[in-house]
mmCIF file of C-alpha atoms in Angstrom:
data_model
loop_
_atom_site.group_PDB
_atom_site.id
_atom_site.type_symbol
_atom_site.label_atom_id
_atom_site.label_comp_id
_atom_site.label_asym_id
_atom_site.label_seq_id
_atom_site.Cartn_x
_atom_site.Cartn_y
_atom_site.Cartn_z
ATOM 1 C CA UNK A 1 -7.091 30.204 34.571
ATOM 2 C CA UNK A 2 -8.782 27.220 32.749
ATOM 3 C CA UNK A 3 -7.163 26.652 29.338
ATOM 4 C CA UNK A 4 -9.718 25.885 26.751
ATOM 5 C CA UNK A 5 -8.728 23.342 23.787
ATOM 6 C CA UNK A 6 -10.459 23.009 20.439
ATOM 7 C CA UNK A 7 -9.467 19.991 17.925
ATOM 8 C CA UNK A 8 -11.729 20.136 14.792
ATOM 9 C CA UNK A 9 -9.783 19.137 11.182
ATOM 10 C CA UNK A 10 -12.893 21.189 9.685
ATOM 11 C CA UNK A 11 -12.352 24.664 8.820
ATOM 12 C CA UNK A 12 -14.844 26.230 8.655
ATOM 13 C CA UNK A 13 -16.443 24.239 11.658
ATOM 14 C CA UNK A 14 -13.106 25.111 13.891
ATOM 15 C CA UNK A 15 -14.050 28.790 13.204
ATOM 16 C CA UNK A 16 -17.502 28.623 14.693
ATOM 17 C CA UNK A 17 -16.318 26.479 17.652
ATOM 18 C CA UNK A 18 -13.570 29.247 18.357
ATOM 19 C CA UNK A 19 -16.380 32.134 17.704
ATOM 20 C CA UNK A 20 -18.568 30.471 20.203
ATOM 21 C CA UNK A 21 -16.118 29.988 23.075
ATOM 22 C CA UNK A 22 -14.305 33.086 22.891
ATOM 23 C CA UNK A 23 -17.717 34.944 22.849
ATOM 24 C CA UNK A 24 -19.152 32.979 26.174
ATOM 25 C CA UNK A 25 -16.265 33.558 27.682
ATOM 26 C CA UNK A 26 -16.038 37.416 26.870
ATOM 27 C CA UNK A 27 -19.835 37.590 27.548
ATOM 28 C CA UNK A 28 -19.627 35.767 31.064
ATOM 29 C CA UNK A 29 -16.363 36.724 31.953
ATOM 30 C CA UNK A 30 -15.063 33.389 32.511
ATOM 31 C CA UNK A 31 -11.759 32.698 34.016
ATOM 32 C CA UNK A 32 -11.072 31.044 31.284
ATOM 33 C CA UNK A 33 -9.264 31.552 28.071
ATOM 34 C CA UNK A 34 -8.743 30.037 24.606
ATOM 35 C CA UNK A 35 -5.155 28.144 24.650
ATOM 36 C CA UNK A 36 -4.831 26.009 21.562
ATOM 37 C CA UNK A 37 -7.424 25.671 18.450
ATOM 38 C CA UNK A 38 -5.819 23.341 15.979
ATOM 39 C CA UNK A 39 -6.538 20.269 13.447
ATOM 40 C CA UNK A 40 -3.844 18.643 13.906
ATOM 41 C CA UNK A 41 -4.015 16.280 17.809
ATOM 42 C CA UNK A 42 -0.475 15.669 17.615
ATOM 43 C CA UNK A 43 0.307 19.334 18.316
ATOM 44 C CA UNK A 44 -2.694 19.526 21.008
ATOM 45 C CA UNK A 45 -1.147 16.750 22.472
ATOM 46 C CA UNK A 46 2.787 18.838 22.636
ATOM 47 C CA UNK A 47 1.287 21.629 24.350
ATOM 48 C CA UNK A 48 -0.766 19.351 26.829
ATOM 49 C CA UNK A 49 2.643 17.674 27.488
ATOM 50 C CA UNK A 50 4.836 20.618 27.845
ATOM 51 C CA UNK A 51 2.964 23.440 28.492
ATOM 52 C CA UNK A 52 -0.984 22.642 29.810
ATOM 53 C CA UNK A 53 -1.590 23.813 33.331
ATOM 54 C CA UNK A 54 -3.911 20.985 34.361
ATOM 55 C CA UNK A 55 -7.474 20.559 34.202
ATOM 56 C CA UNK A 56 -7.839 22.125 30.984
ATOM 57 C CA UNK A 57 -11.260 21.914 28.683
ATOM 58 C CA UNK A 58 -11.023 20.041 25.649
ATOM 59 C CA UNK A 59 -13.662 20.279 22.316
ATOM 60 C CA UNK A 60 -12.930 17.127 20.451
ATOM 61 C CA UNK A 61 -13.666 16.491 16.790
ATOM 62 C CA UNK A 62 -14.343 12.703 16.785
ATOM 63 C CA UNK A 63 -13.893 12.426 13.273
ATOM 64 C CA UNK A 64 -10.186 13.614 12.948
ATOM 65 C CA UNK A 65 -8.641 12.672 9.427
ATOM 66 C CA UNK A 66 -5.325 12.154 11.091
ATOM 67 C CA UNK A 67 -3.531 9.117 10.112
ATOM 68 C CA UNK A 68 -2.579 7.668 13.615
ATOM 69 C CA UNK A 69 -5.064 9.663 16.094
ATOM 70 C CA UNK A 70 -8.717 9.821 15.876
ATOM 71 C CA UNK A 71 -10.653 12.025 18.545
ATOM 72 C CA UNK A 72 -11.091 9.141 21.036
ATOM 73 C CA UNK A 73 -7.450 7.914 20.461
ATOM 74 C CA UNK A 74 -6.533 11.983 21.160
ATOM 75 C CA UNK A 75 -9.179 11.639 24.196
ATOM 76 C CA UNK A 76 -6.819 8.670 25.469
ATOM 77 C CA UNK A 77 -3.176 10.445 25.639
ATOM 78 C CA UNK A 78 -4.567 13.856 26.970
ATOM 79 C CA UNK A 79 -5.753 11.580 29.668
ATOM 80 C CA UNK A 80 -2.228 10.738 30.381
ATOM 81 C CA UNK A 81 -1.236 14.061 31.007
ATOM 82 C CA UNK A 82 -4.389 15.881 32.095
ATOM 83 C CA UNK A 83 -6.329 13.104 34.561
ATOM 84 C CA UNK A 84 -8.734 15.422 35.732
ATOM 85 C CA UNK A 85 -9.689 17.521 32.692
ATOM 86 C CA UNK A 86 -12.834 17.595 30.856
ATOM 87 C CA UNK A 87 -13.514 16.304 27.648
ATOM 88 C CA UNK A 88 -16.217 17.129 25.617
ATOM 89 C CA UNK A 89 -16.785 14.858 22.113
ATOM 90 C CA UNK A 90 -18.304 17.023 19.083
ATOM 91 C CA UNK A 91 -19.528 14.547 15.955
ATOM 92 C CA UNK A 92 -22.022 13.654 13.034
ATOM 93 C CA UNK A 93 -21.845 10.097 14.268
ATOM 94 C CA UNK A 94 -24.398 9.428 17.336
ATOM 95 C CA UNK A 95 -24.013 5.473 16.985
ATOM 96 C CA UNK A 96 -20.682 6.165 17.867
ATOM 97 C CA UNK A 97 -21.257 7.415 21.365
ATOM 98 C CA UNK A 98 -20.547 4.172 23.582
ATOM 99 C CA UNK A 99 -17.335 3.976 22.122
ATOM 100 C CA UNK A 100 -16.655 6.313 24.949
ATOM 101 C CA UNK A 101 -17.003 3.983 27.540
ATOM 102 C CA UNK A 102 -15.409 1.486 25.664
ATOM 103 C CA UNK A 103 -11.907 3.595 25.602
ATOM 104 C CA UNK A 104 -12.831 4.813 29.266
ATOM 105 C CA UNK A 105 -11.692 8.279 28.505
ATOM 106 C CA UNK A 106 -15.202 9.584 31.000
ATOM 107 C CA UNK A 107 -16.219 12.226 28.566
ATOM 108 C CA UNK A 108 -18.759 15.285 29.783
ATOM 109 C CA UNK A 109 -20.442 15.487 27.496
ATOM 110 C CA UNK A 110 -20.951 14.393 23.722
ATOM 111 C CA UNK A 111 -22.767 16.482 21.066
ATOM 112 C CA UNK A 112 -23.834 15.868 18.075
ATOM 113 C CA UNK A 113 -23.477 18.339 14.747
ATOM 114 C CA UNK A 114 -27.336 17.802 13.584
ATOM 115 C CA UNK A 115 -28.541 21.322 14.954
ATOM 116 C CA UNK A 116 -25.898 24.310 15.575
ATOM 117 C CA UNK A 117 -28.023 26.729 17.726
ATOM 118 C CA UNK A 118 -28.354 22.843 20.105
ATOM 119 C CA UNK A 119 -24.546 22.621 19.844
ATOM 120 C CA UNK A 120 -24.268 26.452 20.649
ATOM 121 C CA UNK A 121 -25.912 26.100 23.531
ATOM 122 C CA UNK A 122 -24.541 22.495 24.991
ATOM 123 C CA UNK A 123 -21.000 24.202 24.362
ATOM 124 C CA UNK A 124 -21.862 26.876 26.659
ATOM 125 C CA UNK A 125 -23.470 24.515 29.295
ATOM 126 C CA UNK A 126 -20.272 22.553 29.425
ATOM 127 C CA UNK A 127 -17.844 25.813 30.035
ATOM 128 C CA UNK A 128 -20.761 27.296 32.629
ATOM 129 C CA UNK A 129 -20.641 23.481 34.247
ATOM 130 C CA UNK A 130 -16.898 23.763 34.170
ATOM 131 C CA UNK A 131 -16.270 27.248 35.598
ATOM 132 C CA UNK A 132 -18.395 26.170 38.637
ATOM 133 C CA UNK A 133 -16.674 23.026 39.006
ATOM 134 C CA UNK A 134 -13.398 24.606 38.824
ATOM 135 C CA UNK A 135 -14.301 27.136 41.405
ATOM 136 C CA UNK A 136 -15.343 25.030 43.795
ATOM 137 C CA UNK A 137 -12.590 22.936 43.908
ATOM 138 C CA UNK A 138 -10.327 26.426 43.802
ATOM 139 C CA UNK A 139 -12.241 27.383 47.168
ATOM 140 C CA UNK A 140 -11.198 23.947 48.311
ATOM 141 C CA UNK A 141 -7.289 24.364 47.187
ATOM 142 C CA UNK A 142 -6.070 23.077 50.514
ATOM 143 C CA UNK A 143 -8.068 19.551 50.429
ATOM 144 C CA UNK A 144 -5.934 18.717 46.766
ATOM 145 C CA UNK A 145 -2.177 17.612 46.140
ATOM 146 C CA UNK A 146 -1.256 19.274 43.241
ATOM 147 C CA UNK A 147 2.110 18.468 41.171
ATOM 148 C CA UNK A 148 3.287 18.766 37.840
ATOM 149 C CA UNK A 149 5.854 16.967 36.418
ATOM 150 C CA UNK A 150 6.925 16.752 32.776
ATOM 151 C CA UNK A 151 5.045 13.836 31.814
ATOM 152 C CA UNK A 152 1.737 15.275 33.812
ATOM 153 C CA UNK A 153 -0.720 17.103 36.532
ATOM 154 C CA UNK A 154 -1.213 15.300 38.913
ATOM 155 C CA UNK A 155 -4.259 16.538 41.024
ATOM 156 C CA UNK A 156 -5.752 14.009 43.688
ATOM 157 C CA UNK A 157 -7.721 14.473 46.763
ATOM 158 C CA UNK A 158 -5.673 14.221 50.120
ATOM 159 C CA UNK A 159 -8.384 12.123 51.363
ATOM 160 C CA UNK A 160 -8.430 9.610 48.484
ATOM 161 C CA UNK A 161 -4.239 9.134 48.921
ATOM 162 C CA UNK A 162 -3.987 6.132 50.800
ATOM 163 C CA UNK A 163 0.250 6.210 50.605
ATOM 164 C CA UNK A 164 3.406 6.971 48.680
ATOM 165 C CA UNK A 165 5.504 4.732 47.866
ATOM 166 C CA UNK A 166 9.165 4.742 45.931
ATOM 167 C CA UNK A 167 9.576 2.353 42.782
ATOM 168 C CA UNK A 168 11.995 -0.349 43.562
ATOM 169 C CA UNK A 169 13.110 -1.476 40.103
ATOM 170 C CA UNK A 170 13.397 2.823 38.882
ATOM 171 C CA UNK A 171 15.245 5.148 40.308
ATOM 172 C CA UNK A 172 13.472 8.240 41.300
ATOM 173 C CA UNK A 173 10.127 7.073 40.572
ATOM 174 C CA UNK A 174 7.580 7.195 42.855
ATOM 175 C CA UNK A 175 3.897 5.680 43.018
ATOM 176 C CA UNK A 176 1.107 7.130 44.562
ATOM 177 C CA UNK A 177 -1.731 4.883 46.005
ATOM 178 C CA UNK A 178 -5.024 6.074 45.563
ATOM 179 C CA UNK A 179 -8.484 5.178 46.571
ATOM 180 C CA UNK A 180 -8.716 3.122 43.179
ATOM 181 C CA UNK A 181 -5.651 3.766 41.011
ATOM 182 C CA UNK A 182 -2.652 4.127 41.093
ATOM 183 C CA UNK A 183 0.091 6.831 39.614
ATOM 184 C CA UNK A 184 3.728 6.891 39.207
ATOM 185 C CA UNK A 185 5.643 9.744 38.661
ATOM 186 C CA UNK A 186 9.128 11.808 38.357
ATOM 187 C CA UNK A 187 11.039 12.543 41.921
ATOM 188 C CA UNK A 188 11.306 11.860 45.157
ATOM 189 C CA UNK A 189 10.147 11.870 48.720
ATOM 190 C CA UNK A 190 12.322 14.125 50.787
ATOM 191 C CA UNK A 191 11.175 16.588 48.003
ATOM 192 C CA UNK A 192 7.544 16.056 48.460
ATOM 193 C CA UNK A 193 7.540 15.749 52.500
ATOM 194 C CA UNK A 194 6.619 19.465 53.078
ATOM 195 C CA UNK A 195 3.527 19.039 50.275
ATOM 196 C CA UNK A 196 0.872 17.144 52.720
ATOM 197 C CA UNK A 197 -0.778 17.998 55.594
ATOM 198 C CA UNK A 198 -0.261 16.813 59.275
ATOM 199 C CA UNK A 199 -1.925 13.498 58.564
ATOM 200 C CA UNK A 200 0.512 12.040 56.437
ATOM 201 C CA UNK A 201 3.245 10.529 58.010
ATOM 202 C CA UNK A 202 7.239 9.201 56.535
ATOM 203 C CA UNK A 203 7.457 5.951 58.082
ATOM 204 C CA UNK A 204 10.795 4.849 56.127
ATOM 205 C CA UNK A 205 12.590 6.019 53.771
ATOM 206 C CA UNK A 206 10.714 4.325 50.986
ATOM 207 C CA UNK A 207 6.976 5.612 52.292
ATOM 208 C CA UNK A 208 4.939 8.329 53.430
ATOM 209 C CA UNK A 209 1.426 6.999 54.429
ATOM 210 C CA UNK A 210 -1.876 8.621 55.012
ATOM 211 C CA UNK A 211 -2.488 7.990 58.531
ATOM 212 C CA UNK A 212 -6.584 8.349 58.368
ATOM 213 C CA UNK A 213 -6.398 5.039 56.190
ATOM 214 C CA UNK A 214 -4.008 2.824 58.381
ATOM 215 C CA UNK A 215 -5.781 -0.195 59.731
ATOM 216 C CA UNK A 216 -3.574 -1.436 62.004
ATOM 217 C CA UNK A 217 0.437 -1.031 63.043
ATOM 218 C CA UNK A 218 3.097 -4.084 63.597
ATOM 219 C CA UNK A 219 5.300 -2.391 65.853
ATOM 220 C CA UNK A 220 7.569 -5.342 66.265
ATOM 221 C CA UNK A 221 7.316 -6.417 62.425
ATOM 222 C CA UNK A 222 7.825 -2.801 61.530
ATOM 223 C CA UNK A 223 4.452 -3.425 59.234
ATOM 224 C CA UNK A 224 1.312 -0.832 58.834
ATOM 225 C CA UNK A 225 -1.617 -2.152 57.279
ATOM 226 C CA UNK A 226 -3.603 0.269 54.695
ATOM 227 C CA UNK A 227 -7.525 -0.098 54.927
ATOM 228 C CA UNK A 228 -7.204 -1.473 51.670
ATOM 229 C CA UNK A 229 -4.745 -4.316 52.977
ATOM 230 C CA UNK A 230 -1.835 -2.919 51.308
ATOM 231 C CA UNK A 231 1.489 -3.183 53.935
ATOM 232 C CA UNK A 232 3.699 -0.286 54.382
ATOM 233 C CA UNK A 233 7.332 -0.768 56.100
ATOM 234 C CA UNK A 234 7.722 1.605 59.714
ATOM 235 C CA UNK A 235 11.863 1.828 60.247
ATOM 236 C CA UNK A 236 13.056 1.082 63.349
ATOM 237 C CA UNK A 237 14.366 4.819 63.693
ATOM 238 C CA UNK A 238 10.683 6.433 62.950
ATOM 239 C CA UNK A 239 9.139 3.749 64.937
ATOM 240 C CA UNK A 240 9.556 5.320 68.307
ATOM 241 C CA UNK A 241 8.427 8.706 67.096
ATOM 242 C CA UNK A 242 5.211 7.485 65.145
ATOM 243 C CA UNK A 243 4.376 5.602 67.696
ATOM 244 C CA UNK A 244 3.941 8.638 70.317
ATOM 245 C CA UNK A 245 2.112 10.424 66.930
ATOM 246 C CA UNK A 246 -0.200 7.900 66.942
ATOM 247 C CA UNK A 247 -0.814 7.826 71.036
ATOM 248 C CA UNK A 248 -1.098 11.712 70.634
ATOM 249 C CA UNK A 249 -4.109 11.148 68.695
ATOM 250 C CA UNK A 250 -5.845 8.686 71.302
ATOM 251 C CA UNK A 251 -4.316 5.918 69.180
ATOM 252 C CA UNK A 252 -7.270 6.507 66.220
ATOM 253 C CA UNK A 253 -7.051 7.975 63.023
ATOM 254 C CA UNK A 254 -8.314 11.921 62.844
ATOM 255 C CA UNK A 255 -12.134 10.731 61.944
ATOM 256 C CA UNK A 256 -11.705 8.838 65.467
ATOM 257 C CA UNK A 257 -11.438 5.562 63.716
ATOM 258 C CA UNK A 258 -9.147 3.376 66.127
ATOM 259 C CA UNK A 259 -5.820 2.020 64.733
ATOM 260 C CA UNK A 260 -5.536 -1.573 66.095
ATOM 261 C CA UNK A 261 -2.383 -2.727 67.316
#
């Protein structure tokens, strides 16, 4: 079920924005349901922490009279601990709008307070938008690693995992390599060997690697090159056995990309 958030310091205007999305989502039957509406970010931001599922929607007053968290500062930490969920900014100030991109927070949408019936209906295009996001990826479930910790969801695309790596100067802290960022996390990786498909791979103790992104193997070096240059270590115990995984798969990855030797 997607949990719906509302932060609005404004009375009065918290009451229609909790009329609105508990109608829609009655109306529309929505998978959806109304988790938190508050005032106050720093208890939006407990719940998010301890108790959000993940990919929640959030209705953000920009204008928060809190004395250490505006809506964009609240924007940044749910970030921390909900990556993939949507944020939607809700304001008098439209001059204030690139201040999204500024704290990279990659709102869905921003409305402004000028005309209720307009910010009626743009709070029911973002839940319609989200529902059908939501579902698709649902239908998808098996393309997604999925994992949350106490300090986070994690939710990233198998494909856009390049490796896994554990944190040398932490123990029990492991990073995962994406596509273009990078996230470290809580645990370790005997515990998370049985949560990826058949292309990833444990090389050594200290990495599991996606093998669709290796460039090329070291055999003798006991080095694999990522396509994004990145080196993974290959033990001399797995070596033998990768090394036949590889073959298996006409030495290429499973988009028939060759691995060079």
């Amino acid at each position: 079920m997607i949990e719906v958030f509302i932060c609005e310091d404004e009375v009065n205007q918290r009451s229609e924005l909790v009329k609105h999305v508990e109608n829609y989502i009655m109306m529309e039957n929505f998978d959806m349901e109304l988790a938190l509406s508050t005032g106050d970010p720093e208890e939006l931001l407990s719940y998010v922490q301890f108790g959000g599922e993940g990919m929640g929607l959030y209705f953000l007053d920009v204008d928060l009279k809190h004395p250490r968290l505006d809506g964009l500062e609240l924007a940044q930490k749910i970030r921390e601990y909900d990556p993939r969920g949507f944020i939607v900014f809700i304001t008098t100030h439209a001059e204030l709008s690139y201040l999204t991109f500024t704290y990279k927070v990659e709102a869905m949408d921003y409305i402004i307070k000028d005309d209720f019936d307009k910010v009626r209906n743009r709070i029911f295009d973002c839940m319609r938008s989200v529902e059908e996001r939501v579902g698709r990826e649902r239908k998808e479930v098996g393309k997604f690693f999925t994992m949350k910790t106490d300090e986070k969801v994690i939710h990233e695309l198998y494909d856009d995992i390049l490796f896994l790596s554990t944190l040398k100067t932490k123990a029990r802290r492991i990073i995962l390599h994406g596509q273009d960022r990078q996230i470290e996390f809580y645990g370790t990786l005997k515990s998370l060997e049985d949560s990826f498909d058949e292309r990833f791979y444990k090389t050594h103790r200290a990495f599991i690697v996606n093998t669709d992104k290796i460039e090329s193997v070291n055999y003798v070096n006991g080095i694999i090159t990522m396509v994004n240059q990145e080196e993974c270590l290959l033990s001399t115990r797995a070596s033998k056995d990768f090394r036949e995984f590889i073959r298996r798969r006409g030495g290429k990855t499973q988009n028939s990309r060759p691995i060079s030797e």
